[in-house]
């Protein structure tokens, strides 16, 4: 006779409890520290917005900004605090208000759920968030920060990763006048790899200004700025001759057929950014792109970003790990995954002048992960 899962638990519950009680007694000798126990309740959830000021006005093919209002999330339980950050993006239909509304909607889930069921919580959160991935990322990040702190280990250790395997990160140069570009390149002296934003009508001028200052390896992000496959290929061939080794999202995200045409002819790898948010977006891009740019604000957190890494790898695709304009909190969360990627681009915290957190450091381009528990960040909002 078959037994339902419920019946099984009812019948065996008593036995299981007895067995675990025996294990608990016999496993605890006097010189062995007791396993820390946690209360059964959920989190106390708080959040608020904080303005981050950019060192330079930040221009990409789409828009210009001088500051960024990000939303910070705080999850507290049993005296342990997990922190997260959301950098909403208008490109993906997110605003400050929609971010607040999504966190508010997700609050009951976190007030009731168990943090150690973090995979399950993330699945339930996905249903609530409906495309509001920055809000989801903040909650997921805070959750994993809490879990790491509760276990007393850094998040990368929870994932089984070697932090010394993180590659060098790029430092981004936004679109500007040739004079300001030259100044920015000079200021970027400590970073051996630069990512140059192109995609408006002054690409040649910008590249000339950059090359007047440095012969460093460059990566280029056109942010969907080039509108035909012919223009795109012409630009990529010219960039490859100018020491560029990767190009990111050259044409609008929906131009997949054209992207496949360009990829077939391009001398350097072409990556998707705006065309990909979650793991389920990746298979349809495998023909059109050599790789993808994963960002935790797009994926909806570190757990989905990790799934994306495995999905991309299984399709033999290259991986860039990017970011939004964020504090060290969000950048450090992403950096925890960097030992698994080819091209980290984690510089959002380096572009702001009032970072409220301290976490991952960059030395000669190398990402140095903090060895503190959880995400390992110090600071508050
Ligand atoms: Mg990009």
mmCIF file of C-alpha atoms and ligand atoms in Angstrom:
data_model
loop_
_atom_site.group_PDB
_atom_site.id
_atom_site.type_symbol
_atom_site.label_atom_id
_atom_site.label_comp_id
_atom_site.label_asym_id
_atom_site.label_seq_id
_atom_site.Cartn_x
_atom_site.Cartn_y
_atom_site.Cartn_z
ATOM 1 C CA UNK A 1 0.000 0.000 0.000
ATOM 2 C CA UNK A 2 1.375 3.391 -0.928
ATOM 3 C CA UNK A 3 1.808 6.020 1.738
ATOM 4 C CA UNK A 4 1.523 9.775 1.192
ATOM 5 C CA UNK A 5 4.426 12.011 2.234
ATOM 6 C CA UNK A 6 2.201 13.413 4.998
ATOM 7 C CA UNK A 7 1.348 9.922 6.328
ATOM 8 C CA UNK A 8 4.976 8.935 6.206
ATOM 9 C CA UNK A 9 6.021 11.959 8.257
ATOM 10 C CA UNK A 10 3.199 11.404 10.739
ATOM 11 C CA UNK A 11 4.120 7.723 11.190
ATOM 12 C CA UNK A 12 7.876 8.211 11.373
ATOM 13 C CA UNK A 13 7.981 11.639 13.029
ATOM 14 C CA UNK A 14 8.217 10.267 16.534
ATOM 15 C CA UNK A 15 10.916 7.784 15.576
ATOM 16 C CA UNK A 16 12.963 10.448 13.812
ATOM 17 C CA UNK A 17 12.764 12.763 16.793
ATOM 18 C CA UNK A 18 13.901 9.985 19.113
ATOM 19 C CA UNK A 19 16.778 9.088 16.798
ATOM 20 C CA UNK A 20 17.966 12.692 16.559
ATOM 21 C CA UNK A 21 17.772 13.086 20.342
ATOM 22 C CA UNK A 22 20.071 10.052 20.747
ATOM 23 C CA UNK A 23 22.467 11.450 18.136
ATOM 24 C CA UNK A 24 22.488 14.818 19.879
ATOM 25 C CA UNK A 25 23.333 13.319 23.274
ATOM 26 C CA UNK A 26 25.899 10.809 22.073
ATOM 27 C CA UNK A 27 27.547 13.363 19.731
ATOM 28 C CA UNK A 28 28.163 15.947 22.454
ATOM 29 C CA UNK A 29 31.153 15.287 24.644
ATOM 30 C CA UNK A 30 32.228 17.949 27.136
ATOM 31 C CA UNK A 31 35.230 19.166 25.103
ATOM 32 C CA UNK A 32 33.205 19.529 21.879
ATOM 33 C CA UNK A 33 31.435 22.870 21.341
ATOM 34 C CA UNK A 34 27.652 22.606 21.081
ATOM 35 C CA UNK A 35 26.123 23.344 17.675
ATOM 36 C CA UNK A 36 24.593 26.808 17.762
ATOM 37 C CA UNK A 37 20.810 26.712 17.682
ATOM 38 C CA UNK A 38 18.536 29.288 16.098
ATOM 39 C CA UNK A 39 14.999 30.315 16.943
ATOM 40 C CA UNK A 40 12.235 29.045 14.697
ATOM 41 C CA UNK A 41 10.838 32.497 13.787
ATOM 42 C CA UNK A 42 11.605 34.464 10.650
ATOM 43 C CA UNK A 43 13.378 37.779 10.073
ATOM 44 C CA UNK A 44 12.741 41.333 11.110
ATOM 45 C CA UNK A 45 12.837 43.138 7.743
ATOM 46 C CA UNK A 46 13.901 46.783 7.310
ATOM 47 C CA UNK A 47 14.817 48.766 4.226
ATOM 48 C CA UNK A 48 15.544 52.290 3.124
ATOM 49 C CA UNK A 49 16.952 54.263 0.245
ATOM 50 C CA UNK A 50 20.375 55.857 0.252
ATOM 51 C CA UNK A 51 21.892 58.208 -2.336
ATOM 52 C CA UNK A 52 25.287 57.279 -3.785
ATOM 53 C CA UNK A 53 27.174 60.142 -5.469
ATOM 54 C CA UNK A 54 29.177 59.491 -8.639
ATOM 55 C CA UNK A 55 32.738 60.847 -8.846
ATOM 56 C CA UNK A 56 32.137 61.797 -12.503
ATOM 57 C CA UNK A 57 28.808 62.195 -14.300
ATOM 58 C CA UNK A 58 28.153 58.690 -15.679
ATOM 59 C CA UNK A 59 27.122 58.503 -19.328
ATOM 60 C CA UNK A 60 26.421 55.360 -21.341
ATOM 61 C CA UNK A 61 24.696 55.036 -24.742
ATOM 62 C CA UNK A 62 21.273 55.222 -22.993
ATOM 63 C CA UNK A 63 21.500 57.993 -20.382
ATOM 64 C CA UNK A 64 23.516 60.216 -17.992
ATOM 65 C CA UNK A 65 23.450 60.298 -14.187
ATOM 66 C CA UNK A 66 25.326 62.078 -11.387
ATOM 67 C CA UNK A 67 23.978 60.017 -8.504
ATOM 68 C CA UNK A 68 22.166 56.748 -7.834
ATOM 69 C CA UNK A 69 19.448 56.144 -5.225
ATOM 70 C CA UNK A 70 19.795 52.503 -4.204
ATOM 71 C CA UNK A 71 17.626 50.593 -1.745
ATOM 72 C CA UNK A 72 19.295 48.819 1.187
ATOM 73 C CA UNK A 73 17.716 45.851 2.965
ATOM 74 C CA UNK A 74 18.388 44.604 6.500
ATOM 75 C CA UNK A 75 17.310 41.125 7.691
ATOM 76 C CA UNK A 76 17.727 40.452 11.407
ATOM 77 C CA UNK A 77 17.226 37.247 13.354
ATOM 78 C CA UNK A 78 18.826 35.889 16.536
ATOM 79 C CA UNK A 79 21.124 38.902 16.794
ATOM 80 C CA UNK A 80 22.612 38.301 13.320
ATOM 81 C CA UNK A 81 22.127 40.886 10.562
ATOM 82 C CA UNK A 82 22.172 40.175 6.820
ATOM 83 C CA UNK A 83 22.452 43.134 4.443
ATOM 84 C CA UNK A 84 21.479 43.579 0.808
ATOM 85 C CA UNK A 85 21.333 46.292 -1.853
ATOM 86 C CA UNK A 86 19.087 46.927 -4.866
ATOM 87 C CA UNK A 87 20.193 49.082 -7.801
ATOM 88 C CA UNK A 88 16.982 49.453 -9.807
ATOM 89 C CA UNK A 89 17.342 49.959 -13.558
ATOM 90 C CA UNK A 90 14.847 51.794 -15.784
ATOM 91 C CA UNK A 91 16.063 49.659 -18.734
ATOM 92 C CA UNK A 92 14.333 46.688 -17.053
ATOM 93 C CA UNK A 93 11.170 48.508 -15.943
ATOM 94 C CA UNK A 94 12.302 49.164 -12.383
ATOM 95 C CA UNK A 95 11.881 52.335 -10.306
ATOM 96 C CA UNK A 96 12.519 53.235 -6.689
ATOM 97 C CA UNK A 97 8.788 52.869 -6.035
ATOM 98 C CA UNK A 98 8.512 49.445 -7.698
ATOM 99 C CA UNK A 99 11.534 48.281 -5.699
ATOM 100 C CA UNK A 100 9.940 49.388 -2.415
ATOM 101 C CA UNK A 101 6.620 47.795 -3.396
ATOM 102 C CA UNK A 102 8.300 44.470 -4.220
ATOM 103 C CA UNK A 103 10.215 44.323 -0.924
ATOM 104 C CA UNK A 104 7.004 45.146 0.922
ATOM 105 C CA UNK A 105 5.254 42.288 -0.910
ATOM 106 C CA UNK A 106 8.077 39.865 -0.063
ATOM 107 C CA UNK A 107 8.212 40.880 3.610
ATOM 108 C CA UNK A 108 5.753 38.231 4.953
ATOM 109 C CA UNK A 109 7.794 35.483 3.275
ATOM 110 C CA UNK A 110 10.902 36.558 5.179
ATOM 111 C CA UNK A 111 9.026 37.192 8.413
ATOM 112 C CA UNK A 112 7.833 33.565 8.382
ATOM 113 C CA UNK A 113 10.358 31.515 6.413
ATOM 114 C CA UNK A 114 13.471 29.751 7.691
ATOM 115 C CA UNK A 115 16.774 31.255 6.457
ATOM 116 C CA UNK A 116 18.342 27.814 6.093
ATOM 117 C CA UNK A 117 15.707 26.953 3.481
ATOM 118 C CA UNK A 118 17.345 29.601 1.305
ATOM 119 C CA UNK A 119 16.885 27.731 -1.991
ATOM 120 C CA UNK A 120 13.192 27.264 -1.283
ATOM 121 C CA UNK A 121 12.845 30.891 -0.157
ATOM 122 C CA UNK A 122 14.483 32.033 -3.378
ATOM 123 C CA UNK A 123 12.018 29.987 -5.453
ATOM 124 C CA UNK A 124 9.052 31.488 -3.600
ATOM 125 C CA UNK A 125 10.548 34.960 -3.915
ATOM 126 C CA UNK A 126 10.809 34.516 -7.686
ATOM 127 C CA UNK A 127 7.017 34.210 -7.894
ATOM 128 C CA UNK A 128 6.512 37.402 -5.877
ATOM 129 C CA UNK A 129 9.040 39.569 -7.690
ATOM 130 C CA UNK A 130 7.604 39.500 -11.252
ATOM 131 C CA UNK A 131 10.573 40.965 -13.094
ATOM 132 C CA UNK A 132 11.614 43.224 -10.207
ATOM 133 C CA UNK A 133 15.034 41.619 -10.047
ATOM 134 C CA UNK A 134 16.922 44.373 -8.181
ATOM 135 C CA UNK A 135 14.555 44.066 -5.205
ATOM 136 C CA UNK A 136 14.902 40.279 -5.331
ATOM 137 C CA UNK A 137 18.692 40.593 -5.503
ATOM 138 C CA UNK A 138 18.774 42.717 -2.336
ATOM 139 C CA UNK A 139 16.688 40.182 -0.398
ATOM 140 C CA UNK A 140 18.624 37.172 -1.713
ATOM 141 C CA UNK A 141 21.960 38.857 -0.955
ATOM 142 C CA UNK A 142 20.872 39.762 2.592
ATOM 143 C CA UNK A 143 19.650 36.185 3.094
ATOM 144 C CA UNK A 144 22.965 34.640 2.033
ATOM 145 C CA UNK A 145 24.881 37.227 4.088
ATOM 146 C CA UNK A 146 22.855 36.135 7.128
ATOM 147 C CA UNK A 147 23.369 32.408 6.422
ATOM 148 C CA UNK A 148 27.141 32.859 6.038
ATOM 149 C CA UNK A 149 27.309 34.869 9.248
ATOM 150 C CA UNK A 150 25.168 32.316 11.112
ATOM 151 C CA UNK A 151 27.511 29.515 9.990
ATOM 152 C CA UNK A 152 30.579 31.678 10.648
ATOM 153 C CA UNK A 153 32.007 31.270 7.117
ATOM 154 C CA UNK A 154 32.426 33.538 4.063
ATOM 155 C CA UNK A 155 29.844 32.995 1.323
ATOM 156 C CA UNK A 156 32.498 31.828 -1.172
ATOM 157 C CA UNK A 157 33.394 29.073 1.293
ATOM 158 C CA UNK A 158 29.764 28.023 1.501
ATOM 159 C CA UNK A 159 29.951 27.656 -2.312
ATOM 160 C CA UNK A 160 33.207 25.704 -2.187
ATOM 161 C CA UNK A 161 35.198 28.337 -4.100
ATOM 162 C CA UNK A 162 38.867 29.331 -3.881
ATOM 163 C CA UNK A 163 38.988 33.149 -3.551
ATOM 164 C CA UNK A 164 42.535 33.210 -4.991
ATOM 165 C CA UNK A 165 41.108 32.135 -8.354
ATOM 166 C CA UNK A 166 39.266 35.431 -8.938
ATOM 167 C CA UNK A 167 40.571 37.002 -12.198
ATOM 168 C CA UNK A 168 41.498 40.694 -12.589
ATOM 169 C CA UNK A 169 38.587 43.103 -12.888
ATOM 170 C CA UNK A 170 38.141 45.849 -15.467
ATOM 171 C CA UNK A 171 37.588 49.492 -14.541
ATOM 172 C CA UNK A 172 34.945 51.319 -16.609
ATOM 173 C CA UNK A 173 35.297 54.623 -18.430
ATOM 174 C CA UNK A 174 31.916 56.258 -19.192
ATOM 175 C CA UNK A 175 31.179 58.280 -22.322
ATOM 176 C CA UNK A 176 32.524 61.855 -22.201
ATOM 177 C CA UNK A 177 34.432 64.585 -24.034
ATOM 178 C CA UNK A 178 37.970 63.667 -25.151
ATOM 179 C CA UNK A 179 39.472 65.898 -22.405
ATOM 180 C CA UNK A 180 37.477 64.208 -19.618
ATOM 181 C CA UNK A 181 38.119 60.738 -21.099
ATOM 182 C CA UNK A 182 41.887 61.408 -20.968
ATOM 183 C CA UNK A 183 41.526 62.580 -17.352
ATOM 184 C CA UNK A 184 39.490 59.456 -16.430
ATOM 185 C CA UNK A 185 42.052 57.161 -18.061
ATOM 186 C CA UNK A 186 44.811 58.877 -16.044
ATOM 187 C CA UNK A 187 42.806 58.405 -12.834
ATOM 188 C CA UNK A 188 42.348 54.717 -13.755
ATOM 189 C CA UNK A 189 46.122 54.221 -13.607
ATOM 190 C CA UNK A 190 45.892 51.566 -10.805
ATOM 191 C CA UNK A 191 43.686 49.319 -12.955
ATOM 192 C CA UNK A 192 45.418 47.243 -15.657
ATOM 193 C CA UNK A 193 42.252 46.467 -17.664
ATOM 194 C CA UNK A 194 39.762 49.108 -18.815
ATOM 195 C CA UNK A 195 36.190 48.788 -20.087
ATOM 196 C CA UNK A 196 35.289 51.615 -22.448
ATOM 197 C CA UNK A 197 31.684 52.679 -22.973
ATOM 198 C CA UNK A 198 30.877 53.427 -26.630
ATOM 199 C CA UNK A 199 27.693 53.417 -28.735
ATOM 200 C CA UNK A 200 26.959 57.096 -29.315
ATOM 201 C CA UNK A 201 28.234 59.149 -32.282
ATOM 202 C CA UNK A 202 31.734 59.817 -30.885
ATOM 203 C CA UNK A 203 33.255 56.294 -30.758
ATOM 204 C CA UNK A 204 36.359 57.254 -32.815
ATOM 205 C CA UNK A 205 36.988 60.356 -30.730
ATOM 206 C CA UNK A 206 36.745 58.372 -27.468
ATOM 207 C CA UNK A 207 39.044 55.579 -28.643
ATOM 208 C CA UNK A 208 41.602 58.154 -29.810
ATOM 209 C CA UNK A 209 41.513 59.881 -26.417
ATOM 210 C CA UNK A 210 41.941 56.554 -24.581
ATOM 211 C CA UNK A 211 44.798 55.417 -26.799
ATOM 212 C CA UNK A 212 46.542 58.800 -26.374
ATOM 213 C CA UNK A 213 46.897 57.909 -22.696
ATOM 214 C CA UNK A 214 47.357 54.142 -22.485
ATOM 215 C CA UNK A 215 48.209 50.910 -24.298
ATOM 216 C CA UNK A 216 46.311 48.722 -21.768
ATOM 217 C CA UNK A 217 44.054 45.898 -22.939
ATOM 218 C CA UNK A 218 40.543 47.284 -23.421
ATOM 219 C CA UNK A 219 37.036 45.858 -23.421
ATOM 220 C CA UNK A 220 34.175 47.743 -25.043
ATOM 221 C CA UNK A 221 30.508 47.998 -24.104
ATOM 222 C CA UNK A 222 28.247 49.624 -26.721
ATOM 223 C CA UNK A 223 25.045 49.208 -24.618
ATOM 224 C CA UNK A 224 22.922 48.357 -27.724
ATOM 225 C CA UNK A 225 24.206 51.520 -29.438
ATOM 226 C CA UNK A 226 25.051 50.193 -32.931
ATOM 227 C CA UNK A 227 21.976 49.755 -35.072
ATOM 228 C CA UNK A 228 22.924 47.521 -38.042
ATOM 229 C CA UNK A 229 24.957 44.322 -38.369
ATOM 230 C CA UNK A 230 27.255 45.928 -40.960
ATOM 231 C CA UNK A 231 28.028 48.931 -38.727
ATOM 232 C CA UNK A 232 28.532 46.552 -35.824
ATOM 233 C CA UNK A 233 31.034 44.308 -37.641
ATOM 234 C CA UNK A 234 32.921 47.312 -39.039
ATOM 235 C CA UNK A 235 33.295 48.757 -35.517
ATOM 236 C CA UNK A 236 34.342 45.415 -33.983
ATOM 237 C CA UNK A 237 37.031 44.845 -36.636
ATOM 238 C CA UNK A 238 38.356 48.355 -36.040
ATOM 239 C CA UNK A 239 38.314 47.858 -32.234
ATOM 240 C CA UNK A 240 40.093 44.485 -32.468
ATOM 241 C CA UNK A 241 42.936 46.278 -34.306
ATOM 242 C CA UNK A 242 43.042 48.783 -31.429
ATOM 243 C CA UNK A 243 43.728 46.298 -28.633
ATOM 244 C CA UNK A 244 40.124 45.495 -27.659
ATOM 245 C CA UNK A 245 39.683 41.822 -26.657
ATOM 246 C CA UNK A 246 35.920 41.622 -25.880
ATOM 247 C CA UNK A 247 32.838 43.533 -27.066
ATOM 248 C CA UNK A 248 29.620 43.636 -25.095
ATOM 249 C CA UNK A 249 26.026 44.010 -26.359
ATOM 250 C CA UNK A 250 26.827 45.919 -29.564
ATOM 251 C CA UNK A 251 23.265 45.933 -30.962
ATOM 252 C CA UNK A 252 19.735 46.076 -29.468
ATOM 253 C CA UNK A 253 18.944 43.008 -27.360
ATOM 254 C CA UNK A 254 16.263 41.617 -29.692
ATOM 255 C CA UNK A 255 18.502 41.556 -32.810
ATOM 256 C CA UNK A 256 19.509 37.919 -32.323
ATOM 257 C CA UNK A 257 19.715 36.959 -36.006
ATOM 258 C CA UNK A 258 21.994 39.907 -36.720
ATOM 259 C CA UNK A 259 24.048 39.101 -33.618
ATOM 260 C CA UNK A 260 24.613 35.539 -34.908
ATOM 261 C CA UNK A 261 25.760 36.995 -38.267
ATOM 262 C CA UNK A 262 28.239 39.290 -36.482
ATOM 263 C CA UNK A 263 29.482 36.538 -34.179
ATOM 264 C CA UNK A 264 30.329 34.292 -37.139
ATOM 265 C CA UNK A 265 32.577 37.016 -38.573
ATOM 266 C CA UNK A 266 33.923 38.756 -35.459
ATOM 267 C CA UNK A 267 37.648 38.366 -34.674
ATOM 268 C CA UNK A 268 36.963 38.761 -30.908
ATOM 269 C CA UNK A 269 34.303 37.379 -28.507
ATOM 270 C CA UNK A 270 30.960 39.192 -28.424
ATOM 271 C CA UNK A 271 28.955 39.005 -25.196
ATOM 272 C CA UNK A 272 25.259 39.580 -24.405
ATOM 273 C CA UNK A 273 24.295 41.881 -21.545
ATOM 274 C CA UNK A 274 20.901 43.553 -22.044
ATOM 275 C CA UNK A 275 19.734 40.381 -23.868
ATOM 276 C CA UNK A 276 20.081 38.223 -20.743
ATOM 277 C CA UNK A 277 18.721 38.420 -17.210
ATOM 278 C CA UNK A 278 18.138 34.892 -15.869
ATOM 279 C CA UNK A 279 19.384 31.344 -16.514
ATOM 280 C CA UNK A 280 16.320 30.557 -18.657
ATOM 281 C CA UNK A 281 17.316 33.371 -21.094
ATOM 282 C CA UNK A 282 20.689 31.776 -21.880
ATOM 283 C CA UNK A 283 20.014 28.783 -24.209
ATOM 284 C CA UNK A 284 18.451 30.936 -26.957
ATOM 285 C CA UNK A 285 21.577 33.163 -26.969
ATOM 286 C CA UNK A 286 24.102 30.352 -27.416
ATOM 287 C CA UNK A 287 24.146 30.745 -31.233
ATOM 288 C CA UNK A 288 24.223 34.548 -31.268
ATOM 289 C CA UNK A 289 26.862 35.262 -28.613
ATOM 290 C CA UNK A 290 30.160 33.858 -27.331
ATOM 291 C CA UNK A 291 29.182 34.624 -23.762
ATOM 292 C CA UNK A 292 27.013 36.549 -21.328
ATOM 293 C CA UNK A 293 27.317 39.310 -18.753
ATOM 294 C CA UNK A 294 25.780 38.249 -15.440
ATOM 295 C CA UNK A 295 24.788 40.919 -12.918
ATOM 296 C CA UNK A 296 23.138 40.112 -9.624
ATOM 297 C CA UNK A 297 20.717 43.043 -9.989
ATOM 298 C CA UNK A 298 19.541 41.545 -13.313
ATOM 299 C CA UNK A 299 19.490 37.898 -12.216
ATOM 300 C CA UNK A 300 17.713 38.614 -8.949
ATOM 301 C CA UNK A 301 20.523 37.657 -6.604
ATOM 302 C CA UNK A 302 23.583 35.515 -6.065
ATOM 303 C CA UNK A 303 21.696 32.205 -6.121
ATOM 304 C CA UNK A 304 20.275 32.785 -9.618
ATOM 305 C CA UNK A 305 23.639 34.207 -10.768
ATOM 306 C CA UNK A 306 25.215 30.914 -9.732
ATOM 307 C CA UNK A 307 22.640 28.971 -11.761
ATOM 308 C CA UNK A 308 23.450 31.216 -14.730
ATOM 309 C CA UNK A 309 27.146 30.424 -14.395
ATOM 310 C CA UNK A 310 26.476 26.677 -14.581
ATOM 311 C CA UNK A 311 24.028 27.105 -17.463
ATOM 312 C CA UNK A 312 26.494 29.240 -19.474
ATOM 313 C CA UNK A 313 29.340 26.812 -18.792
ATOM 314 C CA UNK A 314 27.245 23.860 -19.921
ATOM 315 C CA UNK A 315 26.731 25.697 -23.236
ATOM 316 C CA UNK A 316 30.472 26.446 -23.488
ATOM 317 C CA UNK A 317 29.886 30.190 -23.170
ATOM 318 C CA UNK A 318 32.231 32.769 -21.648
ATOM 319 C CA UNK A 319 31.170 34.704 -18.579
ATOM 320 C CA UNK A 320 31.535 38.336 -17.636
ATOM 321 C CA UNK A 321 30.426 39.273 -14.118
ATOM 322 C CA UNK A 322 29.211 42.870 -14.204
ATOM 323 C CA UNK A 323 27.454 45.288 -11.894
ATOM 324 C CA UNK A 324 25.366 48.421 -11.615
ATOM 325 C CA UNK A 325 26.414 51.627 -9.857
ATOM 326 C CA UNK A 326 26.390 50.220 -6.320
ATOM 327 C CA UNK A 327 28.155 50.357 -2.983
ATOM 328 C CA UNK A 328 30.749 47.811 -1.898
ATOM 329 C CA UNK A 329 27.925 45.729 -0.409
ATOM 330 C CA UNK A 330 26.463 44.636 -3.755
ATOM 331 C CA UNK A 331 29.869 44.540 -5.460
ATOM 332 C CA UNK A 332 31.257 42.256 -2.734
ATOM 333 C CA UNK A 333 28.230 39.966 -3.073
ATOM 334 C CA UNK A 334 28.964 39.593 -6.797
ATOM 335 C CA UNK A 335 32.697 39.222 -6.172
ATOM 336 C CA UNK A 336 31.986 36.092 -4.090
ATOM 337 C CA UNK A 337 31.215 34.349 -7.428
ATOM 338 C CA UNK A 338 34.197 35.795 -9.317
ATOM 339 C CA UNK A 339 36.455 32.698 -9.002
ATOM 340 C CA UNK A 340 34.021 31.055 -11.472
ATOM 341 C CA UNK A 341 34.077 33.691 -14.250
ATOM 342 C CA UNK A 342 36.331 34.846 -17.120
ATOM 343 C CA UNK A 343 35.867 38.613 -17.083
ATOM 344 C CA UNK A 344 34.938 40.326 -13.804
ATOM 345 C CA UNK A 345 33.732 43.895 -14.289
ATOM 346 C CA UNK A 346 33.105 44.828 -10.676
ATOM 347 C CA UNK A 347 33.808 48.509 -10.352
ATOM 348 C CA UNK A 348 30.430 50.149 -9.484
ATOM 349 C CA UNK A 349 31.742 50.944 -5.989
ATOM 350 C CA UNK A 350 34.918 52.504 -7.395
ATOM 351 C CA UNK A 351 32.862 55.028 -9.381
ATOM 352 C CA UNK A 352 31.159 56.554 -6.312
ATOM 353 C CA UNK A 353 32.608 59.021 -3.783
ATOM 354 C CA UNK A 354 30.587 58.110 -0.667
ATOM 355 C CA UNK A 355 30.659 54.304 -0.365
ATOM 356 C CA UNK A 356 29.002 53.413 2.973
ATOM 357 C CA UNK A 357 30.568 49.924 2.976
ATOM 358 C CA UNK A 358 33.960 48.289 2.944
ATOM 359 C CA UNK A 359 34.317 44.831 1.433
ATOM 360 C CA UNK A 360 36.130 43.474 -1.614
ATOM 361 C CA UNK A 361 39.344 45.324 -2.452
ATOM 362 C CA UNK A 362 41.059 45.740 -5.796
ATOM 363 C CA UNK A 363 44.856 45.480 -5.881
ATOM 364 C CA UNK A 364 46.516 45.839 -9.280
ATOM 365 C CA UNK A 365 43.154 44.789 -10.704
ATOM 366 C CA UNK A 366 42.984 41.612 -8.596
ATOM 367 C CA UNK A 367 39.848 41.161 -6.525
ATOM 368 C CA UNK A 368 40.727 40.506 -2.880
ATOM 369 C CA UNK A 369 37.757 38.952 -1.113
ATOM 370 C CA UNK A 370 37.260 39.647 2.604
ATOM 371 C CA UNK A 371 37.711 36.573 4.811
ATOM 372 C CA UNK A 372 34.922 37.630 7.162
ATOM 373 C CA UNK A 373 31.691 35.556 7.473
ATOM 374 C CA UNK A 374 28.790 36.083 5.068
ATOM 375 C CA UNK A 375 29.460 38.665 2.377
ATOM 376 C CA UNK A 376 32.174 40.052 4.644
ATOM 377 C CA UNK A 377 31.196 43.728 4.441
ATOM 378 C CA UNK A 378 31.695 46.307 7.163
ATOM 379 C CA UNK A 379 29.476 49.387 7.337
ATOM 380 C CA UNK A 380 25.865 50.437 7.712
ATOM 381 C CA UNK A 381 23.215 52.478 5.990
HETATM 382 MG MG1 LIG B 1 26.908 46.197 -20.335
#
